[in-house]
Amino acid sequence: MAEYLASIFGTEKDKVNCSFYFKIGACRHGDRCSRLHNKPTFSQEVFTEMEEKYGDVEEMNVCDNLGDHLVGNVYVKFRREEDAEKAVLDLNNRWFNSQPIHAELSPVTDFREACCRQYEMGECTRGGFCNFMHLKPISRELRRELYGRRRKRHRSRSRSRERHSRSRDRSRGGRERRRSRDRERSGRF
């Protein structure tokens, strides 16, 4: 039964999910449609766009605060600084939800210090007006999907580089490599 449901998901045969919305992201019936419109979460949409357009995303944090200085803030940490610079230049010319996006580079490299520890433990008394970041939680499944996809891609690249460097080392001869390792271990250089 599960296989059958998976095979018809998003097609005209699917009586639960709207096939038009699944294919083109819009439906002529709008909110009155009798079928479900499966919308990606904001986090998923932003993460995917950042990775596709600008480069590898190491971390993304979406604030759930209500204070003026944190409301609507999204922090994206890219693997390379050049990717972050490119994203800032491009995003400052864009709008979201009828408002301009104000992107800037941040000196923060470790967001754990910026997060409210009391909120993470469910004990923050300041609520949404806390001056530390209250991060919107994402499900484990979504976290695995977003971050796992990239890790798989990097693992395959790094393994091929590793194999390439091993074969290059073999061609140079193992004796010299062993001698230098022995010198390093003994403290002689």
PDB file of C-alpha atoms in Angstrom:
ATOM      1  CA  MET A   1       0.000   0.000   0.000  1.00  0.00           C
ATOM      2  CA  ALA A   2       2.807   2.425   0.916  1.00  0.00           C
ATOM      3  CA  GLU A   3       4.527   1.779  -2.397  1.00  0.00           C
ATOM      4  CA  TYR A   4       1.334   2.563  -4.278  1.00  0.00           C
ATOM      5  CA  LEU A   5       0.802   5.815  -2.367  1.00  0.00           C
ATOM      6  CA  ALA A   6       4.393   6.835  -3.003  1.00  0.00           C
ATOM      7  CA  SER A   7       4.022   6.117  -6.720  1.00  0.00           C
ATOM      8  CA  ILE A   8       0.945   8.363  -7.113  1.00  0.00           C
ATOM      9  CA  PHE A   9       2.164  11.218  -4.846  1.00  0.00           C
ATOM     10  CA  GLY A  10       1.777  14.539  -6.660  1.00  0.00           C
ATOM     11  CA  THR A  11       0.019  13.043  -9.693  1.00  0.00           C
ATOM     12  CA  GLU A  12      -3.613  13.460 -10.797  1.00  0.00           C
ATOM     13  CA  LYS A  13      -4.381  10.083  -9.186  1.00  0.00           C
ATOM     14  CA  ASP A  14      -3.408  11.504  -5.771  1.00  0.00           C
ATOM     15  CA  LYS A  15      -6.708  12.443  -4.088  1.00  0.00           C
ATOM     16  CA  VAL A  16      -5.002  14.063  -1.081  1.00  0.00           C
ATOM     17  CA  ASN A  17      -2.252  16.299  -2.525  1.00  0.00           C
ATOM     18  CA  CYS A  18      -2.800  18.918  -5.236  1.00  0.00           C
ATOM     19  CA  SER A  19      -0.922  17.844  -8.361  1.00  0.00           C
ATOM     20  CA  PHE A  20      -0.947  21.355  -9.861  1.00  0.00           C
ATOM     21  CA  TYR A  21       0.580  22.900  -6.775  1.00  0.00           C
ATOM     22  CA  PHE A  22       3.151  20.095  -6.651  1.00  0.00           C
ATOM     23  CA  LYS A  23       4.185  20.690 -10.277  1.00  0.00           C
ATOM     24  CA  ILE A  24       4.168  24.484 -10.609  1.00  0.00           C
ATOM     25  CA  GLY A  25       3.853  25.886  -7.074  1.00  0.00           C
ATOM     26  CA  ALA A  26       0.464  27.483  -7.756  1.00  0.00           C
ATOM     27  CA  CYS A  27      -3.146  26.387  -7.956  1.00  0.00           C
ATOM     28  CA  ARG A  28      -6.080  28.237  -9.540  1.00  0.00           C
ATOM     29  CA  HIS A  29      -8.269  27.281  -6.572  1.00  0.00           C
ATOM     30  CA  GLY A  30      -5.880  28.846  -4.050  1.00  0.00           C
ATOM     31  CA  ASP A  31      -6.971  28.365  -0.416  1.00  0.00           C
ATOM     32  CA  ARG A  32     -10.306  26.899  -1.553  1.00  0.00           C
ATOM     33  CA  CYS A  33      -8.629  23.869  -3.135  1.00  0.00           C
ATOM     34  CA  SER A  34      -9.944  20.578  -1.766  1.00  0.00           C
ATOM     35  CA  ARG A  35      -6.471  19.035  -1.862  1.00  0.00           C
ATOM     36  CA  LEU A  36      -3.368  19.783   0.209  1.00  0.00           C
ATOM     37  CA  HIS A  37      -0.738  22.278  -0.946  1.00  0.00           C
ATOM     38  CA  ASN A  38       2.557  20.969   0.414  1.00  0.00           C
ATOM     39  CA  LYS A  39       4.668  24.079   0.887  1.00  0.00           C
ATOM     40  CA  PRO A  40       8.342  23.798   1.805  1.00  0.00           C
ATOM     41  CA  THR A  41       9.229  25.410   5.105  1.00  0.00           C
ATOM     42  CA  PHE A  42      10.899  28.809   5.004  1.00  0.00           C
ATOM     43  CA  SER A  43      14.117  27.294   6.342  1.00  0.00           C
ATOM     44  CA  GLN A  44      14.196  24.633   3.660  1.00  0.00           C
ATOM     45  CA  GLU A  45      13.500  27.130   0.886  1.00  0.00           C
ATOM     46  CA  VAL A  46      16.168  29.600   2.020  1.00  0.00           C
ATOM     47  CA  PHE A  47      18.784  26.903   2.705  1.00  0.00           C
ATOM     48  CA  THR A  48      18.287  25.316  -0.704  1.00  0.00           C
ATOM     49  CA  GLU A  49      18.468  28.650  -2.518  1.00  0.00           C
ATOM     50  CA  MET A  50      21.622  29.699  -0.643  1.00  0.00           C
ATOM     51  CA  GLU A  51      23.419  26.457  -1.489  1.00  0.00           C
ATOM     52  CA  GLU A  52      22.335  26.402  -5.125  1.00  0.00           C
ATOM     53  CA  LYS A  53      23.121  30.053  -5.882  1.00  0.00           C
ATOM     54  CA  TYR A  54      26.056  30.955  -3.663  1.00  0.00           C
ATOM     55  CA  GLY A  55      27.907  27.931  -2.284  1.00  0.00           C
ATOM     56  CA  ASP A  56      28.117  25.397   0.542  1.00  0.00           C
ATOM     57  CA  VAL A  57      26.206  26.395   3.677  1.00  0.00           C
ATOM     58  CA  GLU A  58      27.796  25.234   6.927  1.00  0.00           C
ATOM     59  CA  GLU A  59      25.068  26.494   9.220  1.00  0.00           C
ATOM     60  CA  MET A  60      21.811  28.448   9.052  1.00  0.00           C
ATOM     61  CA  ASN A  61      19.952  29.993  11.983  1.00  0.00           C
ATOM     62  CA  VAL A  62      16.488  31.568  11.845  1.00  0.00           C
ATOM     63  CA  CYS A  63      15.582  33.809  14.803  1.00  0.00           C
ATOM     64  CA  ASP A  64      12.217  33.421  16.502  1.00  0.00           C
ATOM     65  CA  ASN A  65      12.601  36.625  18.559  1.00  0.00           C
ATOM     66  CA  LEU A  66      10.190  39.563  18.570  1.00  0.00           C
ATOM     67  CA  GLY A  67      12.621  42.352  19.497  1.00  0.00           C
ATOM     68  CA  ASP A  68      13.295  44.926  16.762  1.00  0.00           C
ATOM     69  CA  HIS A  69      16.974  44.030  16.464  1.00  0.00           C
ATOM     70  CA  LEU A  70      16.367  40.286  15.989  1.00  0.00           C
ATOM     71  CA  VAL A  71      12.919  39.867  14.440  1.00  0.00           C
ATOM     72  CA  GLY A  72      13.175  38.212  11.023  1.00  0.00           C
ATOM     73  CA  ASN A  73      16.940  37.727  11.199  1.00  0.00           C
ATOM     74  CA  VAL A  74      18.411  34.779   9.316  1.00  0.00           C
ATOM     75  CA  TYR A  75      22.101  33.975   9.743  1.00  0.00           C
ATOM     76  CA  VAL A  76      23.781  31.867   7.067  1.00  0.00           C
ATOM     77  CA  LYS A  77      27.345  30.676   7.536  1.00  0.00           C
ATOM     78  CA  PHE A  78      29.016  29.723   4.255  1.00  0.00           C
ATOM     79  CA  ARG A  79      32.030  27.465   3.938  1.00  0.00           C
ATOM     80  CA  ARG A  80      33.936  30.120   1.950  1.00  0.00           C
ATOM     81  CA  GLU A  81      34.056  33.884   2.566  1.00  0.00           C
ATOM     82  CA  GLU A  82      33.823  34.609  -1.152  1.00  0.00           C
ATOM     83  CA  ASP A  83      30.430  32.865  -1.244  1.00  0.00           C
ATOM     84  CA  ALA A  84      29.193  35.009   1.646  1.00  0.00           C
ATOM     85  CA  GLU A  85      30.308  38.202  -0.090  1.00  0.00           C
ATOM     86  CA  LYS A  86      28.577  37.159  -3.301  1.00  0.00           C
ATOM     87  CA  ALA A  87      25.365  36.396  -1.368  1.00  0.00           C
ATOM     88  CA  VAL A  88      25.387  39.783   0.401  1.00  0.00           C
ATOM     89  CA  LEU A  89      25.799  41.679  -2.863  1.00  0.00           C
ATOM     90  CA  ASP A  90      23.028  39.747  -4.579  1.00  0.00           C
ATOM     91  CA  LEU A  91      20.552  39.625  -1.665  1.00  0.00           C
ATOM     92  CA  ASN A  92      20.655  43.372  -1.041  1.00  0.00           C
ATOM     93  CA  ASN A  93      18.885  43.796  -4.386  1.00  0.00           C
ATOM     94  CA  ARG A  94      16.008  41.481  -3.414  1.00  0.00           C
ATOM     95  CA  TRP A  95      12.696  41.667  -1.595  1.00  0.00           C
ATOM     96  CA  PHE A  96      10.916  39.144   0.626  1.00  0.00           C
ATOM     97  CA  ASN A  97       7.322  39.401   1.828  1.00  0.00           C
ATOM     98  CA  SER A  98       7.008  42.916   0.309  1.00  0.00           C
ATOM     99  CA  GLN A  99      10.029  44.154   2.257  1.00  0.00           C
ATOM    100  CA  PRO A 100      13.631  44.732   1.140  1.00  0.00           C
ATOM    101  CA  ILE A 101      16.262  42.284   2.323  1.00  0.00           C
ATOM    102  CA  HIS A 102      19.111  43.902   4.254  1.00  0.00           C
ATOM    103  CA  ALA A 103      22.070  41.523   4.064  1.00  0.00           C
ATOM    104  CA  GLU A 104      25.429  42.165   5.686  1.00  0.00           C
ATOM    105  CA  LEU A 105      28.524  40.238   6.684  1.00  0.00           C
ATOM    106  CA  SER A 106      28.714  39.296  10.351  1.00  0.00           C
ATOM    107  CA  PRO A 107      31.823  38.860  12.487  1.00  0.00           C
ATOM    108  CA  VAL A 108      30.148  35.993  14.397  1.00  0.00           C
ATOM    109  CA  THR A 109      31.675  32.612  13.616  1.00  0.00           C
ATOM    110  CA  ASP A 110      30.254  30.593  16.525  1.00  0.00           C
ATOM    111  CA  PHE A 111      26.522  31.089  16.976  1.00  0.00           C
ATOM    112  CA  ARG A 112      26.390  28.962  20.122  1.00  0.00           C
ATOM    113  CA  GLU A 113      27.510  31.997  22.126  1.00  0.00           C
ATOM    114  CA  ALA A 114      24.713  34.121  20.620  1.00  0.00           C
ATOM    115  CA  CYS A 115      21.926  31.682  21.515  1.00  0.00           C
ATOM    116  CA  CYS A 116      19.898  31.926  24.713  1.00  0.00           C
ATOM    117  CA  ARG A 117      20.819  28.910  26.836  1.00  0.00           C
ATOM    118  CA  GLN A 118      17.743  29.396  29.008  1.00  0.00           C
ATOM    119  CA  TYR A 119      15.512  29.232  25.908  1.00  0.00           C
ATOM    120  CA  GLU A 120      17.185  26.007  24.811  1.00  0.00           C
ATOM    121  CA  MET A 121      16.346  24.522  28.217  1.00  0.00           C
ATOM    122  CA  GLY A 122      12.780  25.901  28.091  1.00  0.00           C
ATOM    123  CA  GLU A 123      13.369  28.344  30.932  1.00  0.00           C
ATOM    124  CA  CYS A 124      13.724  31.816  29.324  1.00  0.00           C
ATOM    125  CA  THR A 125      11.522  34.294  31.199  1.00  0.00           C
ATOM    126  CA  ARG A 126      12.013  37.151  28.708  1.00  0.00           C
ATOM    127  CA  GLY A 127      10.134  35.377  25.915  1.00  0.00           C
ATOM    128  CA  GLY A 128      10.474  36.708  22.377  1.00  0.00           C
ATOM    129  CA  PHE A 129      11.990  39.981  23.629  1.00  0.00           C
ATOM    130  CA  CYS A 130      15.159  38.315  24.904  1.00  0.00           C
ATOM    131  CA  ASN A 131      18.385  39.894  23.629  1.00  0.00           C
ATOM    132  CA  PHE A 132      19.907  36.500  22.834  1.00  0.00           C
ATOM    133  CA  MET A 133      18.878  34.454  19.812  1.00  0.00           C
ATOM    134  CA  HIS A 134      15.873  32.138  20.121  1.00  0.00           C
ATOM    135  CA  LEU A 135      16.293  29.841  17.121  1.00  0.00           C
ATOM    136  CA  LYS A 136      13.355  28.373  15.251  1.00  0.00           C
ATOM    137  CA  PRO A 137      13.617  24.636  15.674  1.00  0.00           C
ATOM    138  CA  ILE A 138      13.711  22.364  12.642  1.00  0.00           C
ATOM    139  CA  SER A 139      12.838  18.700  12.650  1.00  0.00           C
ATOM    140  CA  ARG A 140      15.531  16.039  12.712  1.00  0.00           C
ATOM    141  CA  GLU A 141      14.326  14.769   9.357  1.00  0.00           C
ATOM    142  CA  LEU A 142      14.682  18.195   7.752  1.00  0.00           C
ATOM    143  CA  ARG A 143      18.102  18.697   9.352  1.00  0.00           C
ATOM    144  CA  ARG A 144      19.270  15.353   7.951  1.00  0.00           C
ATOM    145  CA  GLU A 145      17.830  16.170   4.542  1.00  0.00           C
ATOM    146  CA  LEU A 146      19.444  19.607   4.310  1.00  0.00           C
ATOM    147  CA  TYR A 147      22.816  18.964   5.910  1.00  0.00           C
ATOM    148  CA  GLY A 148      23.084  15.268   4.987  1.00  0.00           C
ATOM    149  CA  ARG A 149      22.739  15.951   1.270  1.00  0.00           C
ATOM    150  CA  ARG A 150      25.768  18.245   1.358  1.00  0.00           C
ATOM    151  CA  ARG A 151      27.852  15.911   3.506  1.00  0.00           C
ATOM    152  CA  LYS A 152      27.314  13.040   1.096  1.00  0.00           C
ATOM    153  CA  ARG A 153      28.472  15.243  -1.768  1.00  0.00           C
ATOM    154  CA  HIS A 154      31.593  16.341   0.138  1.00  0.00           C
ATOM    155  CA  ARG A 155      32.452  12.832   1.271  1.00  0.00           C
ATOM    156  CA  SER A 156      32.493  11.560  -2.273  1.00  0.00           C
ATOM    157  CA  ARG A 157      34.693  14.480  -3.366  1.00  0.00           C
ATOM    158  CA  SER A 158      37.122  14.098  -0.481  1.00  0.00           C
ATOM    159  CA  ARG A 159      37.409  10.352  -1.008  1.00  0.00           C
ATOM    160  CA  SER A 160      38.280  10.819  -4.649  1.00  0.00           C
ATOM    161  CA  ARG A 161      40.898  13.453  -3.693  1.00  0.00           C
ATOM    162  CA  GLU A 162      42.254  11.073  -1.064  1.00  0.00           C
ATOM    163  CA  ARG A 163      42.560   8.245  -3.601  1.00  0.00           C
ATOM    164  CA  HIS A 164      44.232  10.611  -6.054  1.00  0.00           C
ATOM    165  CA  SER A 165      46.792  11.778  -3.482  1.00  0.00           C
ATOM    166  CA  ARG A 166      47.485   8.161  -2.409  1.00  0.00           C
ATOM    167  CA  SER A 167      48.192   7.100  -5.975  1.00  0.00           C
ATOM    168  CA  ARG A 168      50.436  10.161  -6.440  1.00  0.00           C
ATOM    169  CA  ASP A 169      52.340   9.249  -3.242  1.00  0.00           C
ATOM    170  CA  ARG A 170      52.825   5.685  -4.473  1.00  0.00           C
ATOM    171  CA  SER A 171      54.288   6.910  -7.721  1.00  0.00           C
ATOM    172  CA  ARG A 172      56.861   9.036  -5.875  1.00  0.00           C
ATOM    173  CA  GLY A 173      58.106   6.045  -3.952  1.00  0.00           C
ATOM    174  CA  GLY A 174      57.321   4.878  -0.457  1.00  0.00           C
ATOM    175  CA  ARG A 175      60.887   4.801   0.886  1.00  0.00           C
ATOM    176  CA  GLU A 176      61.331   8.562   1.081  1.00  0.00           C
ATOM    177  CA  ARG A 177      57.916   9.005   2.693  1.00  0.00           C
ATOM    178  CA  ARG A 178      58.726   6.390   5.358  1.00  0.00           C
ATOM    179  CA  ARG A 179      62.065   8.050   6.148  1.00  0.00           C
ATOM    180  CA  SER A 180      60.474  11.460   6.670  1.00  0.00           C
ATOM    181  CA  ARG A 181      57.764   9.930   8.906  1.00  0.00           C
ATOM    182  CA  ASP A 182      60.437   8.194  10.985  1.00  0.00           C
ATOM    183  CA  ARG A 183      62.344  11.472  11.364  1.00  0.00           C
ATOM    184  CA  GLU A 184      59.191  13.307  12.450  1.00  0.00           C
ATOM    185  CA  ARG A 185      58.347  10.648  15.036  1.00  0.00           C
ATOM    186  CA  SER A 186      61.842  10.713  16.499  1.00  0.00           C
ATOM    187  CA  GLY A 187      61.924  14.515  16.640  1.00  0.00           C
ATOM    188  CA  ARG A 188      64.686  14.817  13.993  1.00  0.00           C
ATOM    189  CA  PHE A 189      63.910  16.940  10.976  1.00  0.00           C
TER     190      PHE A 189
END
